[in-house]
mmCIF file of C-alpha atoms and ligand atoms in Angstrom:
data_model
loop_
_atom_site.group_PDB
_atom_site.id
_atom_site.type_symbol
_atom_site.label_atom_id
_atom_site.label_comp_id
_atom_site.label_asym_id
_atom_site.label_seq_id
_atom_site.Cartn_x
_atom_site.Cartn_y
_atom_site.Cartn_z
ATOM 1 C CA UNK A 1 0.189 0.062 -0.207
ATOM 2 C CA UNK A 2 1.263 3.496 -1.258
ATOM 3 C CA UNK A 3 1.544 6.117 1.412
ATOM 4 C CA UNK A 4 -0.606 9.622 0.216
ATOM 5 C CA UNK A 5 -1.042 12.235 2.074
ATOM 6 C CA UNK A 6 -3.589 11.929 4.271
ATOM 7 C CA UNK A 7 -5.915 15.199 5.283
ATOM 8 C CA UNK A 8 -4.489 18.619 7.102
ATOM 9 C CA UNK A 9 -3.018 17.705 10.273
ATOM 10 C CA UNK A 10 -5.402 19.053 13.145
ATOM 11 C CA UNK A 11 -4.340 22.274 14.761
ATOM 12 C CA UNK A 12 -2.742 21.840 18.012
ATOM 13 C CA UNK A 13 -3.494 23.543 21.132
ATOM 14 C CA UNK A 14 -6.773 24.214 22.705
ATOM 15 C CA UNK A 15 -8.036 25.337 18.605
ATOM 16 C CA UNK A 16 -7.413 21.852 17.985
ATOM 17 C CA UNK A 17 -10.325 20.649 20.478
ATOM 18 C CA UNK A 18 -13.103 23.223 18.979
ATOM 19 C CA UNK A 19 -11.614 21.911 15.125
ATOM 20 C CA UNK A 20 -12.592 18.543 16.117
ATOM 21 C CA UNK A 21 -15.231 17.180 13.803
ATOM 22 C CA UNK A 22 -18.881 16.994 15.744
ATOM 23 C CA UNK A 23 -20.662 13.792 15.131
ATOM 24 C CA UNK A 24 -24.780 13.949 13.537
ATOM 25 C CA UNK A 25 -25.870 15.096 16.530
ATOM 26 C CA UNK A 26 -24.215 17.891 17.146
ATOM 27 C CA UNK A 27 -21.883 16.409 19.959
ATOM 28 C CA UNK A 28 -17.895 16.500 19.556
ATOM 29 C CA UNK A 29 -15.864 13.562 22.401
ATOM 30 C CA UNK A 30 -12.468 14.893 21.916
ATOM 31 C CA UNK A 31 -10.334 17.978 22.633
ATOM 32 C CA UNK A 32 -6.712 18.197 22.702
ATOM 33 C CA UNK A 33 -4.310 20.027 24.908
ATOM 34 C CA UNK A 34 -0.855 21.750 24.430
ATOM 35 C CA UNK A 35 0.932 22.353 27.217
ATOM 36 C CA UNK A 36 2.392 25.166 26.512
ATOM 37 C CA UNK A 37 5.850 25.442 28.158
ATOM 38 C CA UNK A 38 6.837 21.833 26.780
ATOM 39 C CA UNK A 39 4.490 21.657 23.380
ATOM 40 C CA UNK A 40 3.010 18.229 24.306
ATOM 41 C CA UNK A 41 -0.147 17.219 23.013
ATOM 42 C CA UNK A 42 -2.393 14.801 24.724
ATOM 43 C CA UNK A 43 -5.994 14.149 23.858
ATOM 44 C CA UNK A 44 -8.762 14.913 25.926
ATOM 45 C CA UNK A 45 -12.234 13.364 25.736
ATOM 46 C CA UNK A 46 -14.789 16.466 26.549
ATOM 47 C CA UNK A 47 -17.390 14.404 28.766
ATOM 48 C CA UNK A 48 -17.434 10.797 30.034
ATOM 49 C CA UNK A 49 -18.757 8.782 26.621
ATOM 50 C CA UNK A 50 -18.798 5.322 28.842
ATOM 51 C CA UNK A 51 -20.716 5.042 32.392
ATOM 52 C CA UNK A 52 -17.979 3.336 33.905
ATOM 53 C CA UNK A 53 -15.055 5.000 34.956
ATOM 54 C CA UNK A 54 -12.097 3.026 33.618
ATOM 55 C CA UNK A 55 -13.889 2.181 30.203
ATOM 56 C CA UNK A 56 -13.310 6.273 29.575
ATOM 57 C CA UNK A 57 -9.930 5.305 30.616
ATOM 58 C CA UNK A 58 -9.003 3.585 28.362
ATOM 59 C CA UNK A 59 -11.015 5.256 25.420
ATOM 60 C CA UNK A 60 -8.948 8.051 25.602
ATOM 61 C CA UNK A 61 -5.916 6.089 25.548
ATOM 62 C CA UNK A 62 -6.639 4.703 23.101
ATOM 63 C CA UNK A 63 -7.363 8.098 20.625
ATOM 64 C CA UNK A 64 -4.488 9.751 22.092
ATOM 65 C CA UNK A 65 -2.628 6.453 20.648
ATOM 66 C CA UNK A 66 -4.400 7.198 17.951
ATOM 67 C CA UNK A 67 -3.341 10.983 17.538
ATOM 68 C CA UNK A 68 -0.214 9.475 17.933
ATOM 69 C CA UNK A 69 0.942 7.483 15.041
ATOM 70 C CA UNK A 70 -1.189 9.491 12.610
ATOM 71 C CA UNK A 71 -0.406 12.771 13.460
ATOM 72 C CA UNK A 72 1.827 14.863 10.755
ATOM 73 C CA UNK A 73 0.216 12.312 8.085
ATOM 74 C CA UNK A 74 -1.719 10.446 8.026
ATOM 75 C CA UNK A 75 -0.936 7.103 5.344
ATOM 76 C CA UNK A 76 -2.866 3.696 5.091
ATOM 77 C CA UNK A 77 0.554 2.178 6.024
ATOM 78 C CA UNK A 78 -0.096 4.331 9.784
ATOM 79 C CA UNK A 79 -3.248 3.711 9.497
ATOM 80 C CA UNK A 80 -3.248 -0.694 9.341
ATOM 81 C CA UNK A 81 0.067 -0.126 12.432
ATOM 82 C CA UNK A 82 -2.404 1.619 14.492
ATOM 83 C CA UNK A 83 -4.652 -1.181 13.541
ATOM 84 C CA UNK A 84 -2.282 -3.793 14.562
ATOM 85 C CA UNK A 85 -0.990 -2.571 17.435
ATOM 86 C CA UNK A 86 -5.255 -2.518 18.887
ATOM 87 C CA UNK A 87 -5.168 -5.637 18.121
ATOM 88 C CA UNK A 88 -2.042 -6.314 19.881
ATOM 89 C CA UNK A 89 -4.130 -4.315 22.958
ATOM 90 C CA UNK A 90 -7.140 -5.757 22.754
ATOM 91 C CA UNK A 91 -5.929 -9.294 23.179
ATOM 92 C CA UNK A 92 -3.454 -7.771 26.441
ATOM 93 C CA UNK A 93 -6.845 -5.978 28.022
ATOM 94 C CA UNK A 94 -9.041 -8.949 27.189
ATOM 95 C CA UNK A 95 -7.112 -11.234 28.663
ATOM 96 C CA UNK A 96 -6.287 -9.857 31.917
ATOM 97 C CA UNK A 97 -10.039 -9.032 32.165
ATOM 98 C CA UNK A 98 -10.543 -12.290 31.570
ATOM 99 C CA UNK A 99 -8.597 -13.553 34.619
ATOM 100 C CA UNK A 100 -10.867 -11.684 36.720
ATOM 101 C CA UNK A 101 -13.555 -13.525 36.042
ATOM 102 C CA UNK A 102 -14.561 -16.437 38.584
ATOM 103 C CA UNK A 103 -12.364 -20.051 38.464
ATOM 104 C CA UNK A 104 -14.198 -21.962 35.079
ATOM 105 C CA UNK A 105 -16.680 -19.428 34.568
ATOM 106 C CA UNK A 106 -15.626 -18.744 31.136
ATOM 107 C CA UNK A 107 -16.784 -21.694 28.675
ATOM 108 C CA UNK A 108 -14.807 -20.566 25.520
ATOM 109 C CA UNK A 109 -12.781 -22.895 24.536
ATOM 110 C CA UNK A 110 -10.405 -23.502 21.510
ATOM 111 C CA UNK A 111 -12.439 -25.202 18.544
ATOM 112 C CA UNK A 112 -15.611 -23.628 19.888
ATOM 113 C CA UNK A 113 -17.303 -21.768 17.027
ATOM 114 C CA UNK A 114 -20.910 -20.725 18.032
ATOM 115 C CA UNK A 115 -20.126 -17.428 18.208
ATOM 116 C CA UNK A 116 -18.392 -17.476 14.800
ATOM 117 C CA UNK A 117 -21.917 -17.586 12.633
ATOM 118 C CA UNK A 118 -23.176 -14.035 13.313
ATOM 119 C CA UNK A 119 -22.839 -10.783 11.465
ATOM 120 C CA UNK A 120 -18.721 -9.216 12.387
ATOM 121 C CA UNK A 121 -18.640 -4.809 12.887
ATOM 122 C CA UNK A 122 -15.149 -3.897 11.969
ATOM 123 C CA UNK A 123 -13.300 -0.723 10.511
ATOM 124 C CA UNK A 124 -11.882 0.702 8.460
ATOM 125 C CA UNK A 125 -8.611 0.112 9.761
ATOM 126 C CA UNK A 126 -8.834 -3.383 11.078
ATOM 127 C CA UNK A 127 -10.040 -4.477 7.645
ATOM 128 C CA UNK A 128 -7.366 -3.362 5.496
ATOM 129 C CA UNK A 129 -5.396 -5.282 8.096
ATOM 130 C CA UNK A 130 -7.062 -8.475 7.809
ATOM 131 C CA UNK A 131 -6.268 -7.615 3.732
ATOM 132 C CA UNK A 132 -2.304 -6.759 4.706
ATOM 133 C CA UNK A 133 -2.068 -9.856 6.278
ATOM 134 C CA UNK A 134 -4.051 -12.176 3.644
ATOM 135 C CA UNK A 135 -1.177 -10.534 1.096
ATOM 136 C CA UNK A 136 1.607 -10.769 3.233
ATOM 137 C CA UNK A 137 0.723 -14.535 4.308
ATOM 138 C CA UNK A 138 -0.497 -16.543 1.250
ATOM 139 C CA UNK A 139 0.068 -17.741 -1.349
ATOM 140 C CA UNK A 140 -1.360 -15.594 -5.271
ATOM 141 C CA UNK A 141 -3.864 -19.836 -5.900
ATOM 142 C CA UNK A 142 -4.145 -18.920 -2.059
ATOM 143 C CA UNK A 143 -5.216 -15.245 -1.825
ATOM 144 C CA UNK A 144 -7.598 -16.329 -4.767
ATOM 145 C CA UNK A 145 -9.079 -18.464 -2.914
ATOM 146 C CA UNK A 146 -9.590 -17.390 -0.308
ATOM 147 C CA UNK A 147 -11.249 -13.667 -2.404
ATOM 148 C CA UNK A 148 -13.850 -16.362 -4.054
ATOM 149 C CA UNK A 149 -15.416 -17.937 -0.735
ATOM 150 C CA UNK A 150 -15.186 -14.100 0.280
ATOM 151 C CA UNK A 151 -17.213 -13.266 -2.289
ATOM 152 C CA UNK A 152 -19.353 -16.528 -2.260
ATOM 153 C CA UNK A 153 -20.219 -15.675 1.278
ATOM 154 C CA UNK A 154 -21.176 -12.087 0.422
ATOM 155 C CA UNK A 155 -23.492 -12.644 -2.422
ATOM 156 C CA UNK A 156 -25.483 -15.925 0.093
ATOM 157 C CA UNK A 157 -25.650 -12.784 3.126
ATOM 158 C CA UNK A 158 -25.388 -9.719 1.147
ATOM 159 C CA UNK A 159 -29.264 -9.235 1.202
ATOM 160 C CA UNK A 160 -29.611 -10.518 4.193
ATOM 161 C CA UNK A 161 -30.072 -8.531 8.062
ATOM 162 C CA UNK A 162 -27.786 -9.262 10.922
ATOM 163 C CA UNK A 163 -30.563 -10.848 12.892
ATOM 164 C CA UNK A 164 -30.774 -13.441 9.194
ATOM 165 C CA UNK A 165 -26.669 -14.430 10.148
ATOM 166 C CA UNK A 166 -27.154 -15.585 13.345
ATOM 167 C CA UNK A 167 -26.724 -18.601 11.691
ATOM 168 C CA UNK A 168 -25.503 -21.763 11.397
ATOM 169 C CA UNK A 169 -25.687 -21.901 7.268
ATOM 170 C CA UNK A 170 -23.957 -18.378 8.053
ATOM 171 C CA UNK A 171 -19.965 -19.193 8.938
ATOM 172 C CA UNK A 172 -17.943 -15.789 9.227
ATOM 173 C CA UNK A 173 -16.040 -16.586 5.950
ATOM 174 C CA UNK A 174 -12.692 -17.293 7.999
ATOM 175 C CA UNK A 175 -13.908 -19.872 10.045
ATOM 176 C CA UNK A 176 -11.564 -23.364 8.719
ATOM 177 C CA UNK A 177 -12.193 -26.142 10.885
ATOM 178 C CA UNK A 178 -13.985 -24.290 13.905
ATOM 179 C CA UNK A 179 -10.997 -22.252 14.072
ATOM 180 C CA UNK A 180 -10.744 -18.737 13.104
ATOM 181 C CA UNK A 181 -8.208 -18.706 9.890
ATOM 182 C CA UNK A 182 -7.054 -15.077 10.827
ATOM 183 C CA UNK A 183 -6.533 -15.482 14.363
ATOM 184 C CA UNK A 184 -3.440 -12.639 14.567
ATOM 185 C CA UNK A 185 -5.627 -10.174 12.852
ATOM 186 C CA UNK A 186 -9.265 -11.444 13.502
ATOM 187 C CA UNK A 187 -11.542 -8.070 13.931
ATOM 188 C CA UNK A 188 -11.518 -5.990 17.493
ATOM 189 C CA UNK A 189 -14.386 -7.760 18.307
ATOM 190 C CA UNK A 190 -13.990 -10.788 18.143
ATOM 191 C CA UNK A 191 -11.087 -10.432 20.734
ATOM 192 C CA UNK A 192 -13.300 -10.110 23.794
ATOM 193 C CA UNK A 193 -16.302 -12.721 22.721
ATOM 194 C CA UNK A 194 -16.361 -14.836 25.718
ATOM 195 C CA UNK A 195 -19.555 -16.746 26.953
ATOM 196 C CA UNK A 196 -20.595 -17.922 30.348
ATOM 197 C CA UNK A 197 -23.049 -20.946 29.205
ATOM 198 C CA UNK A 198 -21.576 -22.628 25.605
ATOM 199 C CA UNK A 199 -24.129 -25.470 25.975
ATOM 200 C CA UNK A 200 -26.635 -22.673 25.897
ATOM 201 C CA UNK A 201 -24.619 -20.895 23.329
ATOM 202 C CA UNK A 202 -24.898 -24.194 21.534
ATOM 203 C CA UNK A 203 -28.779 -23.982 21.691
ATOM 204 C CA UNK A 204 -29.688 -21.309 20.782
ATOM 205 C CA UNK A 205 -27.520 -21.101 17.542
ATOM 206 C CA UNK A 206 -28.371 -24.216 16.470
ATOM 207 C CA UNK A 207 -31.931 -25.220 17.428
ATOM 208 C CA UNK A 208 -34.209 -23.171 15.151
ATOM 209 C CA UNK A 209 -36.641 -21.983 18.552
ATOM 210 C CA UNK A 210 -34.017 -21.354 20.961
ATOM 211 C CA UNK A 211 -32.415 -19.031 17.069
ATOM 212 C CA UNK A 212 -35.891 -17.484 17.239
ATOM 213 C CA UNK A 213 -36.152 -17.012 21.404
ATOM 214 C CA UNK A 214 -33.021 -15.730 21.550
ATOM 215 C CA UNK A 215 -33.054 -12.897 18.885
ATOM 216 C CA UNK A 216 -36.852 -12.352 19.936
ATOM 217 C CA UNK A 217 -34.916 -10.839 23.101
ATOM 218 C CA UNK A 218 -33.211 -8.646 21.337
ATOM 219 C CA UNK A 219 -30.147 -8.937 24.142
ATOM 220 C CA UNK A 220 -26.877 -11.175 24.155
ATOM 221 C CA UNK A 221 -26.451 -14.546 25.669
ATOM 222 C CA UNK A 222 -24.616 -14.475 29.208
ATOM 223 C CA UNK A 223 -21.403 -13.152 29.246
ATOM 224 C CA UNK A 224 -18.467 -11.687 32.062
ATOM 225 C CA UNK A 225 -18.995 -8.432 30.572
ATOM 226 C CA UNK A 226 -15.813 -6.370 31.825
ATOM 227 C CA UNK A 227 -13.605 -8.174 28.353
ATOM 228 C CA UNK A 228 -16.639 -7.108 26.245
ATOM 229 C CA UNK A 229 -16.526 -3.572 27.397
ATOM 230 C CA UNK A 230 -12.363 -2.794 27.161
ATOM 231 C CA UNK A 231 -12.689 -3.466 23.976
ATOM 232 C CA UNK A 232 -15.332 -1.027 23.587
ATOM 233 C CA UNK A 233 -13.554 1.404 25.546
ATOM 234 C CA UNK A 234 -10.560 0.457 23.166
ATOM 235 C CA UNK A 235 -12.501 1.055 20.266
ATOM 236 C CA UNK A 236 -14.406 3.997 20.542
ATOM 237 C CA UNK A 237 -11.222 5.732 21.305
ATOM 238 C CA UNK A 238 -9.782 4.844 18.319
ATOM 239 C CA UNK A 239 -13.321 4.753 16.160
ATOM 240 C CA UNK A 240 -13.415 8.767 17.675
ATOM 241 C CA UNK A 241 -9.418 9.935 17.244
ATOM 242 C CA UNK A 242 -9.787 9.084 13.548
ATOM 243 C CA UNK A 243 -12.762 10.087 12.713
ATOM 244 C CA UNK A 244 -12.748 13.537 14.562
ATOM 245 C CA UNK A 245 -9.644 14.460 14.794
ATOM 246 C CA UNK A 246 -8.022 12.436 11.399
ATOM 247 C CA UNK A 247 -11.826 13.575 9.157
ATOM 248 C CA UNK A 248 -11.212 9.306 8.416
ATOM 249 C CA UNK A 249 -14.581 7.902 8.100
ATOM 250 C CA UNK A 250 -14.860 5.135 10.443
ATOM 251 C CA UNK A 251 -18.853 3.991 10.582
ATOM 252 C CA UNK A 252 -18.181 0.295 11.610
ATOM 253 C CA UNK A 253 -18.941 -1.950 8.456
ATOM 254 C CA UNK A 254 -19.921 -5.694 8.348
ATOM 255 C CA UNK A 255 -16.793 -8.097 8.145
ATOM 256 C CA UNK A 256 -17.965 -10.180 5.291
ATOM 257 C CA UNK A 257 -18.700 -7.062 3.074
ATOM 258 C CA UNK A 258 -15.480 -4.802 3.781
ATOM 259 C CA UNK A 259 -13.236 -7.938 3.057
ATOM 260 C CA UNK A 260 -15.128 -8.664 -0.355
ATOM 261 C CA UNK A 261 -14.503 -5.084 -1.033
ATOM 262 C CA UNK A 262 -11.311 -5.162 -0.228
ATOM 263 C CA UNK A 263 -9.898 -8.946 -2.320
ATOM 264 C CA UNK A 264 -12.282 -8.208 -4.957
ATOM 265 C CA UNK A 265 -12.513 -4.361 -5.485
ATOM 266 C CA UNK A 266 -10.401 -1.678 -7.240
ATOM 267 C CA UNK A 267 -6.525 -1.596 -5.549
ATOM 268 C CA UNK A 268 -7.870 2.269 -4.715
ATOM 269 C CA UNK A 269 -9.629 1.638 -2.187
ATOM 270 C CA UNK A 270 -7.620 2.507 0.853
ATOM 271 C CA UNK A 271 -5.523 5.320 -0.769
ATOM 272 C CA UNK A 272 -9.213 6.578 -0.761
ATOM 273 C CA UNK A 273 -10.437 5.772 2.355
ATOM 274 C CA UNK A 274 -7.239 7.916 4.190
ATOM 275 C CA UNK A 275 -8.188 10.678 1.479
ATOM 276 C CA UNK A 276 -10.804 11.080 3.500
ATOM 277 C CA UNK A 277 -13.407 9.605 0.599
ATOM 278 C CA UNK A 278 -16.331 7.209 1.563
ATOM 279 C CA UNK A 279 -15.389 4.232 -0.053
ATOM 280 C CA UNK A 280 -16.699 1.067 1.955
ATOM 281 C CA UNK A 281 -20.525 2.817 1.943
ATOM 282 C CA UNK A 282 -21.556 -0.597 0.513
ATOM 283 C CA UNK A 283 -19.967 -2.703 2.845
ATOM 284 C CA UNK A 284 -21.756 -0.639 6.301
ATOM 285 C CA UNK A 285 -22.959 -2.016 8.731
ATOM 286 C CA UNK A 286 -26.290 -3.109 9.674
ATOM 287 C CA UNK A 287 -25.810 -2.006 13.519
ATOM 288 C CA UNK A 288 -27.977 -4.643 14.809
ATOM 289 C CA UNK A 289 -25.473 -7.481 15.175
ATOM 290 C CA UNK A 290 -25.733 -10.039 18.845
ATOM 291 C CA UNK A 291 -22.594 -8.217 19.886
ATOM 292 C CA UNK A 292 -24.179 -7.780 24.183
ATOM 293 C CA UNK A 293 -23.396 -4.532 24.513
ATOM 294 C CA UNK A 294 -22.523 -3.163 21.494
ATOM 295 C CA UNK A 295 -25.298 -0.751 21.969
ATOM 296 C CA UNK A 296 -23.276 1.007 24.573
ATOM 297 C CA UNK A 297 -20.353 1.469 21.904
ATOM 298 C CA UNK A 298 -22.710 2.720 19.177
ATOM 299 C CA UNK A 299 -24.239 4.423 21.561
ATOM 300 C CA UNK A 300 -20.728 6.439 23.118
ATOM 301 C CA UNK A 301 -19.038 7.654 19.505
ATOM 302 C CA UNK A 302 -22.532 8.379 18.097
ATOM 303 C CA UNK A 303 -20.909 6.546 15.016
ATOM 304 C CA UNK A 304 -23.942 3.868 14.317
ATOM 305 C CA UNK A 305 -24.767 2.803 11.104
ATOM 306 C CA UNK A 306 -27.265 6.061 9.430
ATOM 307 C CA UNK A 307 -24.679 8.435 10.848
ATOM 308 C CA UNK A 308 -22.498 10.697 9.577
ATOM 309 C CA UNK A 309 -18.678 10.544 11.481
HETATM 310 S S1 SF4 B 1 -13.064 -13.475 12.293
HETATM 311 FE FE1 SF4 B 1 -12.453 -14.925 13.216
HETATM 312 S S2 SF4 B 1 -12.682 -15.357 15.212
HETATM 313 FE FE2 SF4 B 1 -14.029 -13.154 14.431
HETATM 314 S S3 SF4 B 1 -16.427 -14.746 13.897
HETATM 315 FE FE3 SF4 B 1 -14.877 -15.102 11.800
HETATM 316 S S4 SF4 B 1 -14.111 -16.842 12.191
HETATM 317 FE FE4 SF4 B 1 -14.709 -15.738 14.335
#
């Protein structure tokens, strides 16, 4: 991917905070504060975006990391590196929080794939990181097979609402023999997912009556929520920083649709995105996935589908 000039560098100091982009509701979440003595800048939340203070601290830290990584000349490569760093940090955070769960409470085990049968949300930098990973690790023939498989999955799911994506008939295109084939670069939203009852996961996915009842309730299954909330805090910080301070379109995309575009579409998509254009419009997420707590994230960052970044 080529280095491209990005949008104008955000101004420094308090003025930069005032220049941050508003969301559709007229809110500005971030401000950039500058120490007049040292010139050091830091990003701060203008007001809490989550109910829990620790989530706001994590969101602010993620926003600061993103600001430091991209300030000056935002580039596709820089955004991909940021996404990879965020993925690693998210896994460390989720692992630390999962370790606080009571012994044996979390039921997730390698090879358990029930939660990989639903619509998955992903931001453009994450999708670009996944595409880059595939291109750098697969042969041309393997990459062509993956692109074709993703395209087939996209054809079967593109017209379905998220509720119908939650089905044993629609596994994630990257699920192979019960395991994630892109584990190293799996989306942030996959990293905090957990369940307190694997039997419940199996039943609600594979039993049609239980699945219908689960979807009708509109709430997630029983999970240890702290890792999920931690993931949402990191994701919120990234989304707010890139959206408000760098004018990049960070509205959530649907994983299969986004990867179909990146693996089968023109090579110019990434460059268009870093210029502030909206090349992923057709891959926008429907936003009603079964991810527990997703509503909290959407409400916090104001980047819900259908809303302006
Ligand atoms: S990306 Fe990997 S972990 Fe996430 S839903 Fe797909 S197979 Fe599962």
